[in-house]
Tab-separated table of C-alpha atoms and ligand atoms in Angstrom:
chain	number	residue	atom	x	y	z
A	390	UNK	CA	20.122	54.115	-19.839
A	391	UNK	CA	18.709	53.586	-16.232
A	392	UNK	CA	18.836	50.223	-14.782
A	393	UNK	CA	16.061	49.553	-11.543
A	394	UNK	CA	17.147	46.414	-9.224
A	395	UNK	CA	14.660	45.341	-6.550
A	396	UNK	CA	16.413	43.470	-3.560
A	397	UNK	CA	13.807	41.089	-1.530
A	398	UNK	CA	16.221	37.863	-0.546
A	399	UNK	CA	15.600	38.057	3.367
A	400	UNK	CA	15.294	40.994	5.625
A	401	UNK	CA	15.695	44.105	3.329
A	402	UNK	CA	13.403	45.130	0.462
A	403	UNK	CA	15.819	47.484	-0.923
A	404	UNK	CA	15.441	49.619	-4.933
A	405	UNK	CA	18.451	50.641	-6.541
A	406	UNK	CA	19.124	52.924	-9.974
A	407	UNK	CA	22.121	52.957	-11.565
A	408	UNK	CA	23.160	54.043	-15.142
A	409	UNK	CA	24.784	52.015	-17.691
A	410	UNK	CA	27.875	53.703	-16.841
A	411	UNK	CA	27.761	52.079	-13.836
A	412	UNK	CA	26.537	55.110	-11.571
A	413	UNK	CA	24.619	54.986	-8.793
A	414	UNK	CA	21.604	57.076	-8.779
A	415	UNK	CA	20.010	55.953	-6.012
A	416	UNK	CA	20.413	53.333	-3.064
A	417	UNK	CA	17.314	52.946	-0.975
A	418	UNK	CA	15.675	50.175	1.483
A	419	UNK	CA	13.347	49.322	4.197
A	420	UNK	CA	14.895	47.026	6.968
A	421	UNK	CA	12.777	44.168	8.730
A	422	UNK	CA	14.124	44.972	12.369
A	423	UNK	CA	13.013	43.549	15.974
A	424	UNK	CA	13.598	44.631	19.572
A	425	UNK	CA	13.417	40.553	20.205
A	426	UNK	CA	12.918	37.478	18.645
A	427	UNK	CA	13.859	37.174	14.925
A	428	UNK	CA	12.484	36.904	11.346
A	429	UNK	CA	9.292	35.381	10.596
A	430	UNK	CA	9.178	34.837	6.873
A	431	UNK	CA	5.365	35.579	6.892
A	432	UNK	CA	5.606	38.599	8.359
A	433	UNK	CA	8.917	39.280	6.885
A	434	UNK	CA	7.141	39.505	3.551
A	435	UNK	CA	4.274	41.873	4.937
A	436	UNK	CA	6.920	44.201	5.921
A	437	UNK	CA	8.223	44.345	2.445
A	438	UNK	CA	4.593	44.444	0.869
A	439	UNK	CA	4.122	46.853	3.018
A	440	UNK	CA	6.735	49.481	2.255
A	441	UNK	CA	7.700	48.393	-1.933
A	442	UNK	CA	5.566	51.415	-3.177
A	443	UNK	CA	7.134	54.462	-1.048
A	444	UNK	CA	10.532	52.887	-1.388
A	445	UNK	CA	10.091	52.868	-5.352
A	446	UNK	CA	9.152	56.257	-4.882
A	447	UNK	CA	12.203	56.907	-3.102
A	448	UNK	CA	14.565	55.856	-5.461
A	449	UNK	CA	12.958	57.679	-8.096
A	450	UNK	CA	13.190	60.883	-6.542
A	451	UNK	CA	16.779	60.669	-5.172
A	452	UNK	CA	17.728	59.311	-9.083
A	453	UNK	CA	15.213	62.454	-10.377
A	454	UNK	CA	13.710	60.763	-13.197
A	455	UNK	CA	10.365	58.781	-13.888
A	456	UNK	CA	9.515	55.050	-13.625
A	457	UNK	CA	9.058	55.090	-17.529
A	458	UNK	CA	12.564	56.103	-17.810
A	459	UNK	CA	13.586	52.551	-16.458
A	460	UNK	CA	14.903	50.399	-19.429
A	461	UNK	CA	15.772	47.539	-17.601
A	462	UNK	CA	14.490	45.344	-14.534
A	463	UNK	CA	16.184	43.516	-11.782
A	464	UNK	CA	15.173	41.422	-8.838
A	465	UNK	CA	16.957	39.057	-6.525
A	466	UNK	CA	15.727	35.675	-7.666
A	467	UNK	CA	18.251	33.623	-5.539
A	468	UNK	CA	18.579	32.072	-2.907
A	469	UNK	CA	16.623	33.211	-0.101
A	470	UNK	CA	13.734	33.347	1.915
A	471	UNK	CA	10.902	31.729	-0.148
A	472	UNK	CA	8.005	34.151	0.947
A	473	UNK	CA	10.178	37.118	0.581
A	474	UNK	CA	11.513	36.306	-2.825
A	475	UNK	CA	8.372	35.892	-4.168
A	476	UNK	CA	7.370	39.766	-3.333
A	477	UNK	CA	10.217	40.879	-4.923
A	478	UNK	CA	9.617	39.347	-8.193
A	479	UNK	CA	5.948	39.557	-8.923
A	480	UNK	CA	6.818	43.462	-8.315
A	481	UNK	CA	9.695	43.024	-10.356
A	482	UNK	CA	7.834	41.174	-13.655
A	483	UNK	CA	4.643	43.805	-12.629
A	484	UNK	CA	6.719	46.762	-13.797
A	485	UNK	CA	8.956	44.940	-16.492
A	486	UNK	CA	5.707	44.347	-18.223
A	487	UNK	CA	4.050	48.015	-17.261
A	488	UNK	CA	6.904	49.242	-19.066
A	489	UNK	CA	7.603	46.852	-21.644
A	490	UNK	CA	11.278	46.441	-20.375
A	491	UNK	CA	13.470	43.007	-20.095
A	492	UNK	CA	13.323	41.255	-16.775
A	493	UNK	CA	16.351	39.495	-15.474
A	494	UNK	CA	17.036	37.671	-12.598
A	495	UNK	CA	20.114	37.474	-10.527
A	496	UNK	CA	21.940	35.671	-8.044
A	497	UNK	CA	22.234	37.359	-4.721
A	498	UNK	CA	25.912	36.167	-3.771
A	499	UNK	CA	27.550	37.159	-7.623
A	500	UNK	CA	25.783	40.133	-6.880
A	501	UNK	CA	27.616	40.789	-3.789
A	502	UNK	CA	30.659	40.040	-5.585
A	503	UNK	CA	30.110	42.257	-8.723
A	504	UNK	CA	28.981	45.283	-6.470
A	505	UNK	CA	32.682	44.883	-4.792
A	506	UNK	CA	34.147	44.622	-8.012
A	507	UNK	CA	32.655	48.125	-8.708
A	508	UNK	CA	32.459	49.882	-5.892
A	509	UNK	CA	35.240	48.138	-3.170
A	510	UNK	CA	38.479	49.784	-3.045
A	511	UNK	CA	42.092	49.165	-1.276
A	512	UNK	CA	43.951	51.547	1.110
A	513	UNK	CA	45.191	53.128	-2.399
A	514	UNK	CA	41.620	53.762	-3.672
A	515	UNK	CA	42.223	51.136	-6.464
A	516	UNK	CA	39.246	48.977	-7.581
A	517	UNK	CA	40.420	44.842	-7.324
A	518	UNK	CA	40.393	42.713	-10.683
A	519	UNK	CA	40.205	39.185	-9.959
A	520	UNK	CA	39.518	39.153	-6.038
A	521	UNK	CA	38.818	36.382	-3.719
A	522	UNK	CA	35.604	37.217	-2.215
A	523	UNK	CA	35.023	36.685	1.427
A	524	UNK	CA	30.892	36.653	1.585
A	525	UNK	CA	30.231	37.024	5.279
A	526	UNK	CA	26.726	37.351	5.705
A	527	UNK	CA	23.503	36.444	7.393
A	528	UNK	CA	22.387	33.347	5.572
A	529	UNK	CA	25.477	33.141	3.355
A	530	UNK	CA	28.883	32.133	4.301
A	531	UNK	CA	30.991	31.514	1.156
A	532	UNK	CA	34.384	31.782	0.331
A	533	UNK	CA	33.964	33.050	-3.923
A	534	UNK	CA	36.684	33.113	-6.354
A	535	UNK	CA	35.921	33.343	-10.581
A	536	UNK	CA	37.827	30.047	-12.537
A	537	UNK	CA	36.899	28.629	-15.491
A	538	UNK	CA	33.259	30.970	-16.458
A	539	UNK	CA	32.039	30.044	-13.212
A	540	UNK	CA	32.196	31.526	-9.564
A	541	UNK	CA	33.469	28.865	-7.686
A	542	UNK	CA	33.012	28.166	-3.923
A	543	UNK	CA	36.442	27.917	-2.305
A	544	UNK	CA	34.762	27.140	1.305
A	545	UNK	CA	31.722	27.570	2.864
A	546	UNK	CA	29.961	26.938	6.009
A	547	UNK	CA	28.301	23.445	6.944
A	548	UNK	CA	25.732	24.608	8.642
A	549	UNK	CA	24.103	28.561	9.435
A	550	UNK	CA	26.097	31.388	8.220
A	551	UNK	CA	27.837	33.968	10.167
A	552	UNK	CA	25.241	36.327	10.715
A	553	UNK	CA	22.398	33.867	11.293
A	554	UNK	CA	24.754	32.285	14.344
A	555	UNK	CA	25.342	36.045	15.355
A	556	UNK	CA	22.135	36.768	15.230
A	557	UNK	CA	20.764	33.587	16.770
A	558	UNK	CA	22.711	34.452	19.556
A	559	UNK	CA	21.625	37.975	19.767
A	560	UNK	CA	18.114	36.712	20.267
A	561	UNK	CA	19.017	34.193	23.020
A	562	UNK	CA	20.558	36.767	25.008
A	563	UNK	CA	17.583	39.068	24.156
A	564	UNK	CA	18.857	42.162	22.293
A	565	UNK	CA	16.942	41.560	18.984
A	566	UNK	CA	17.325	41.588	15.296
A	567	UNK	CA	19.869	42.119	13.485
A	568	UNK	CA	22.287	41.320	16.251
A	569	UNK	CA	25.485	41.774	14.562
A	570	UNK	CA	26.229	45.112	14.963
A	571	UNK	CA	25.054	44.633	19.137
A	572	UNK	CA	27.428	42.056	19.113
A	573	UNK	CA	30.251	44.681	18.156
A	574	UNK	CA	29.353	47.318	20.440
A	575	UNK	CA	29.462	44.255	23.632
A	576	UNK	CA	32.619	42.846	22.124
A	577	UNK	CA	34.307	46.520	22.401
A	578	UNK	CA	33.943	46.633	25.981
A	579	UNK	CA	35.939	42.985	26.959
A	580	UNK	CA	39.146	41.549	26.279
A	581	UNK	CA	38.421	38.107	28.354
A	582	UNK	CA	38.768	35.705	25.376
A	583	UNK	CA	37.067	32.248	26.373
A	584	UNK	CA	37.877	29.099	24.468
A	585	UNK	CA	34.782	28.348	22.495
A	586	UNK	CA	36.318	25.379	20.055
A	587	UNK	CA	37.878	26.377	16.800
A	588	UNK	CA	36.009	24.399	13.824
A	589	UNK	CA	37.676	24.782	10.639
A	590	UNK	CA	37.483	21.118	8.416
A	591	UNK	CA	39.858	21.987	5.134
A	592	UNK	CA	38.100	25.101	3.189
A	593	UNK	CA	35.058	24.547	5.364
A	594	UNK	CA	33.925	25.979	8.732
A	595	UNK	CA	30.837	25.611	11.153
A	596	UNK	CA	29.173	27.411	13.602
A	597	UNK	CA	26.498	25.343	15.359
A	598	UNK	CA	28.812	23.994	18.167
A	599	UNK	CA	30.546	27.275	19.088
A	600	UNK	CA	26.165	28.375	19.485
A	601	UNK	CA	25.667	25.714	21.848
A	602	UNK	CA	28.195	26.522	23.689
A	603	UNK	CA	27.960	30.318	23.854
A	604	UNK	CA	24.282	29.515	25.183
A	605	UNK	CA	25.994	26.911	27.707
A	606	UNK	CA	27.850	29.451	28.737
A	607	UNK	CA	25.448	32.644	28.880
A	608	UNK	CA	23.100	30.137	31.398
A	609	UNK	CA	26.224	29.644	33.544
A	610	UNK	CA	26.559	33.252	34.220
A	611	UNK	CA	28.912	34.064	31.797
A	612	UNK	CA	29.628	38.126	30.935
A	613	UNK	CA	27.418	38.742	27.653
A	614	UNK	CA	30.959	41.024	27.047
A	615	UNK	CA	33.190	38.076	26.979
A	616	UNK	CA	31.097	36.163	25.341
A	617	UNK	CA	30.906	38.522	22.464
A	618	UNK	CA	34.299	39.640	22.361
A	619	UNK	CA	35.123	34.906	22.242
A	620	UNK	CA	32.498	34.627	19.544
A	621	UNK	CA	34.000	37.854	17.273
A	622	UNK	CA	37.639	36.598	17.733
A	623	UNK	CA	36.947	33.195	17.330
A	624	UNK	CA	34.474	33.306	14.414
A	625	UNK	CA	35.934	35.585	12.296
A	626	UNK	CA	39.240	34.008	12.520
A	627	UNK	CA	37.810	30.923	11.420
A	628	UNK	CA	36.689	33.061	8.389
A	629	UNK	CA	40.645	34.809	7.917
A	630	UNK	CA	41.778	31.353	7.903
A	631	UNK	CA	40.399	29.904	5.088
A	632	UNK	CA	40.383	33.047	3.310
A	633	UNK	CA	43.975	33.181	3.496
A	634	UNK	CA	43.826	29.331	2.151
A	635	UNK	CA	42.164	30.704	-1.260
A	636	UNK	CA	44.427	33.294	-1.701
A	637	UNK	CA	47.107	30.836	-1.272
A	638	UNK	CA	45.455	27.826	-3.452
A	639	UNK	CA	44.319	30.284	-6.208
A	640	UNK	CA	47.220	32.389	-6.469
A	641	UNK	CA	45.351	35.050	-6.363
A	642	UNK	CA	46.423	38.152	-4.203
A	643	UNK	CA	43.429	40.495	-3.587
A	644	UNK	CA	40.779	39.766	-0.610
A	645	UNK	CA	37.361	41.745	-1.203
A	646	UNK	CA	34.557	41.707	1.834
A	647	UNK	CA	30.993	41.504	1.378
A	648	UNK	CA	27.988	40.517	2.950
A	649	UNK	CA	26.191	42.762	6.178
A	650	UNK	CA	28.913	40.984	8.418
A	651	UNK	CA	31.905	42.611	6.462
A	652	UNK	CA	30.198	45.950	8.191
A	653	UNK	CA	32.115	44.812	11.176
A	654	UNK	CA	35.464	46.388	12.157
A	655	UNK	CA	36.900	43.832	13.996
A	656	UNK	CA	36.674	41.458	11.028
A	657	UNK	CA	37.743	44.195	8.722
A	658	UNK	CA	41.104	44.686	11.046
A	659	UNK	CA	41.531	40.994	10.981
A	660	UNK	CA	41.174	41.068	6.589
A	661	UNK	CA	43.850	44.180	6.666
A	662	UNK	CA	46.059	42.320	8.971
A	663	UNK	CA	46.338	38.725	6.773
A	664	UNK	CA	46.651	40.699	3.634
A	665	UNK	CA	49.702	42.878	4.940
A	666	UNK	CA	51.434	39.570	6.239
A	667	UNK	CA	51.230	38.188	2.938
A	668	UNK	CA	51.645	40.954	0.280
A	669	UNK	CA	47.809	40.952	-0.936
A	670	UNK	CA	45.442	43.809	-1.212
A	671	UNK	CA	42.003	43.725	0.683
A	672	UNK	CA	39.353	45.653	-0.356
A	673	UNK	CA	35.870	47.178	1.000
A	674	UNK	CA	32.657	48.733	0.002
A	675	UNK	CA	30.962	51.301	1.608
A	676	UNK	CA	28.292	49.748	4.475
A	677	UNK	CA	25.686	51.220	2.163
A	678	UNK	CA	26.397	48.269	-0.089
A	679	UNK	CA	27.656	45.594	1.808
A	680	UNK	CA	24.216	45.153	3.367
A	681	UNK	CA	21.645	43.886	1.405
A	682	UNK	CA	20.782	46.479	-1.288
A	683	UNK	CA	18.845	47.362	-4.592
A	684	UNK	CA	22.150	48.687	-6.268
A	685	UNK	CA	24.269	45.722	-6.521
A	686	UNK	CA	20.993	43.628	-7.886
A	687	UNK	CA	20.783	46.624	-10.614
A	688	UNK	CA	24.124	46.458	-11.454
A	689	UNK	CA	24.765	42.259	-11.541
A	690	UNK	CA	21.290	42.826	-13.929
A	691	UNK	CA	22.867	44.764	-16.181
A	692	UNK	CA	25.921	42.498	-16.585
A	693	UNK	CA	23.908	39.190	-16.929
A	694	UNK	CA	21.797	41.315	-19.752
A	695	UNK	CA	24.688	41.792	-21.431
A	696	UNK	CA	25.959	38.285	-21.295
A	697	UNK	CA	22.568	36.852	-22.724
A	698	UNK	CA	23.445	38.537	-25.489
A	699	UNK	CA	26.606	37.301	-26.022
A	700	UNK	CA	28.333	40.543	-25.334
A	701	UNK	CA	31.831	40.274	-22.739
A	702	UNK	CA	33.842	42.819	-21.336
A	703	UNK	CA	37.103	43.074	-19.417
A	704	UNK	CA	36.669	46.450	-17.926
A	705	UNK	CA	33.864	48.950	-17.192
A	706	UNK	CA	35.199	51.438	-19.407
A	707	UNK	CA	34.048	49.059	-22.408
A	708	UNK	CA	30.631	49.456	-21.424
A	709	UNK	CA	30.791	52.902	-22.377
A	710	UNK	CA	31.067	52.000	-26.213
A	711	UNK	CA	27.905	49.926	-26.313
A	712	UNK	CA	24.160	50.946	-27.774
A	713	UNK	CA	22.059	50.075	-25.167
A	714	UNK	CA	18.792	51.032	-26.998
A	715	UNK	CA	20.103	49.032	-29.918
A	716	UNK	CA	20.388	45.737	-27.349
A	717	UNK	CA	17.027	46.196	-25.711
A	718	UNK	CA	15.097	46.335	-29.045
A	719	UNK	CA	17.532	43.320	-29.341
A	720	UNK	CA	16.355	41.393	-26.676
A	721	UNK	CA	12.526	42.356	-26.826
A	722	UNK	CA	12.375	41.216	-29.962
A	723	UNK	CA	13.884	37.394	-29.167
A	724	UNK	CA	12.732	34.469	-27.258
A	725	UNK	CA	14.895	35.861	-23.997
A	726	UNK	CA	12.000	37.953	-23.136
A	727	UNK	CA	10.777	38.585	-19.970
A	728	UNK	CA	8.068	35.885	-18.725
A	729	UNK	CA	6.815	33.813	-16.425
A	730	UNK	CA	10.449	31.912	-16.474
A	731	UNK	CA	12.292	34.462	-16.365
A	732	UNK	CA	10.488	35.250	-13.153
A	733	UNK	CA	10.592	32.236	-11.051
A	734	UNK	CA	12.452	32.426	-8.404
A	735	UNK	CA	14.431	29.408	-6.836
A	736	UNK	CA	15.429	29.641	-3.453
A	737	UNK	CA	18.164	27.208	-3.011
A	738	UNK	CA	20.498	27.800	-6.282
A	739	UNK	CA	24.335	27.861	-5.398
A	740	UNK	CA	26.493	30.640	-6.904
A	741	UNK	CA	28.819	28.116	-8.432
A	742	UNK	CA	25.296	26.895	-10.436
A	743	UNK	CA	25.222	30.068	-12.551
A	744	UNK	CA	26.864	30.298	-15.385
A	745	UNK	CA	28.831	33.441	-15.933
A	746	UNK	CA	28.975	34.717	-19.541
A	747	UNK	CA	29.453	38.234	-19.543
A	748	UNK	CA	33.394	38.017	-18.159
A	749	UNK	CA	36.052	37.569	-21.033
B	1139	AMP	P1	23.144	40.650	4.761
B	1139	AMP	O1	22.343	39.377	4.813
B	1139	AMP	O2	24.317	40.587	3.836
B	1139	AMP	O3	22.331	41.905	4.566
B	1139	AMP	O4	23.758	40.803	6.213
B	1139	AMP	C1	22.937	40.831	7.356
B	1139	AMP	C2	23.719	40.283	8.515
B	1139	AMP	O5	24.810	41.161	8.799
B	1139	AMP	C3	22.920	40.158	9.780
B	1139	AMP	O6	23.101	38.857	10.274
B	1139	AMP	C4	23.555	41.178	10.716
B	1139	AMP	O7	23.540	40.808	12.077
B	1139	AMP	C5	24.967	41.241	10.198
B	1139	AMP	N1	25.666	42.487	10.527
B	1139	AMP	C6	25.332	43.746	10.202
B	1139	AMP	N2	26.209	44.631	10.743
B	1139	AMP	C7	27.128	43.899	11.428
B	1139	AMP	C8	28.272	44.199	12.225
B	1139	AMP	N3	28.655	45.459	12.437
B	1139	AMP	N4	28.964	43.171	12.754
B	1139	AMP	C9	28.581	41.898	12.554
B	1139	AMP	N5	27.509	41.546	11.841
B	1139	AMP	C10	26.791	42.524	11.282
B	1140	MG	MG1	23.319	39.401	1.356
């Protein structure tokens, strides 16, 4: 069975396939970029009006089979940009009901955390079980940990996340959208670390301060090098720290990253680095999916499908025993069809909102 996911939370309006086997088939997206200045939803959502139909296309032909070979339907439906989500999911219930196939909607951030828990392996190539999920991203800093059928949110920032203060920063010292990986190419060439404040309350950090004063500083003539290389060090300890704090509280010992900010090396040396000092594993995905991306919304769709229907798992070799055609005539034929509900998209809902009944 072939599973589409359509990603449309903020900048990317990315299409995924996967099988129920959990294979991916295709990974494809259009990126909302800028040479300054930032994201306008408005014309964010143009953008991803604008290139939905070839990208579709796309992932068809990379999977090589036909949009009526589709059985199930995926779309981000939270949280996000408002405007943006929207496209997503009228082209998301458009095609569910073209091709008579159940809808489902899925949280953005468990999908992060389900794609790592697929597809994010240690040194050892071993996939993680129970990780602590470090969600660097641009609008979402979270610290993610599964207890008691819920994700739960460890920490969190206060105020922007980590890429949004990267990239607000980017665009103040003019070198566009997204500025993250700019950021990492300036940080390479300094090692001038400059105090910037340290603001870690508990599990919680925020960024708005150590802004104001990068921007205090950038007017006063300081290097855009040093600057970087303060913000990366500083920032992304902030985000070790509290990681390390989970691990600790939970009991848990493996560390996944996710989120387009776990793209960055420096933060990835840092994750390796607390993990070895205290006898955890950490664990990546490929860039491919730690940006924002079609695939994990596919995948997290087909999980949450099988947990409306009562169905859990432990592993993904169960899923290989189930009758998927058996479940969709299943579903079609109850009141968890897809509709107008099932499409609505809410751009504010927290990950430790959803409830989680697919895990045993
Ligand atoms: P996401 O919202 O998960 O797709 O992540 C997008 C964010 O990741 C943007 O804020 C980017 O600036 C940021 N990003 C992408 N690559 C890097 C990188 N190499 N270092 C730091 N941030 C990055
Ligand atoms: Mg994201």
């Amino acid at each position: 069975m072939y599973i589409l996911g359509i990603e449309s939370t903020a900048h990317t309006f990315g299409v995924g396939i996967i099988d129920s086997n959990g294979n991916i088939l295709a990974n494809k997206k259009a990126l909302f970029t800028t040479e300054s200045g930032g994201m306008t939803p408005r014309i964010v959502a143009d953008h991803h009006i604008e290139k939905f139909d070839s990208i579709i296309k796309d992932a068809l032909n990379e999977a090589k089979i036909k949009i009526n070979d589709i059985k199930l339907i995926s779309f981000s439906q939270s949280p996000g940009i408002g405007n943006c989500l929207k496209i997503g999911a009228i082209i998301a219930r458009s095609v569910s009901k073209l091709l008579n196939c159940p809808l489902i909607g899925i949280n953005h951030c468990i999908a992060h955390l389900e794609i790592g828990k697929l597809c994010g392996f240690d040194e050892n190539n071993n996939l993680s079980k129970d990780p602590i999920l470090l969600y660097a991203s641009g609008a979402n800093t979270q610290i993610i940990g599964f207890s008691g059928e819920k994700y739960r949110i460890f920490g969190e920032t206060l105020d922007i996340g980590i890429g949004n203060f990267i990239d607000t920063f980017a665009r103040y010292i003019n070198i566009g959208f997204p500025g993250g990986p700019k950021i990492e190419l300036l940080a390479k060439k300094s090692k001038k670390f400059i105090d910037l404040g340290y603001l870690v309350k508990g599990m919680d950090i925020n960024f708005s301060g150590i802004l104001t004063k990068l921007k205090n500083l950038y007017d006063l003539g300081h290097s855009k090098y040093d600057l970087a290389f303060s913000l990366q060090e500083t920032s992304f300890s902030m985000l070790i720290e509290v990681a390390e704090r989970a691990l600790a509280h939970t009991g848990k010992n493996e560390l996944l990253l996710g989120g387009g900010v776990a793209c960055n090396k420096r933060l990835k040396e840092m994750a390796i680095k607390m993990c070895n000092d205290r006898g955890a594993k950490c664990y990546f995905v490929d860039n491919s999916l730690n940006v924002d991306n079609g695939v994990m919304i596919a995948w997290a769709g087909l999980l949450k499908f099988l947990g409306e229907l009562n169905l859990k798992f432990n592993n993904i070799e169960e899923l290989k025993n189930i009758n998927f055609e058996i479940l969709i005539k299943k579903y079609n034929n109850s009141n968890m069809k897809s509709d107008y509900i099932w499409s609505k998209v809410n751009p504010y809902l927290r990950t430790d909102e959803v409830e989680i009944k697919y895990l045993k």
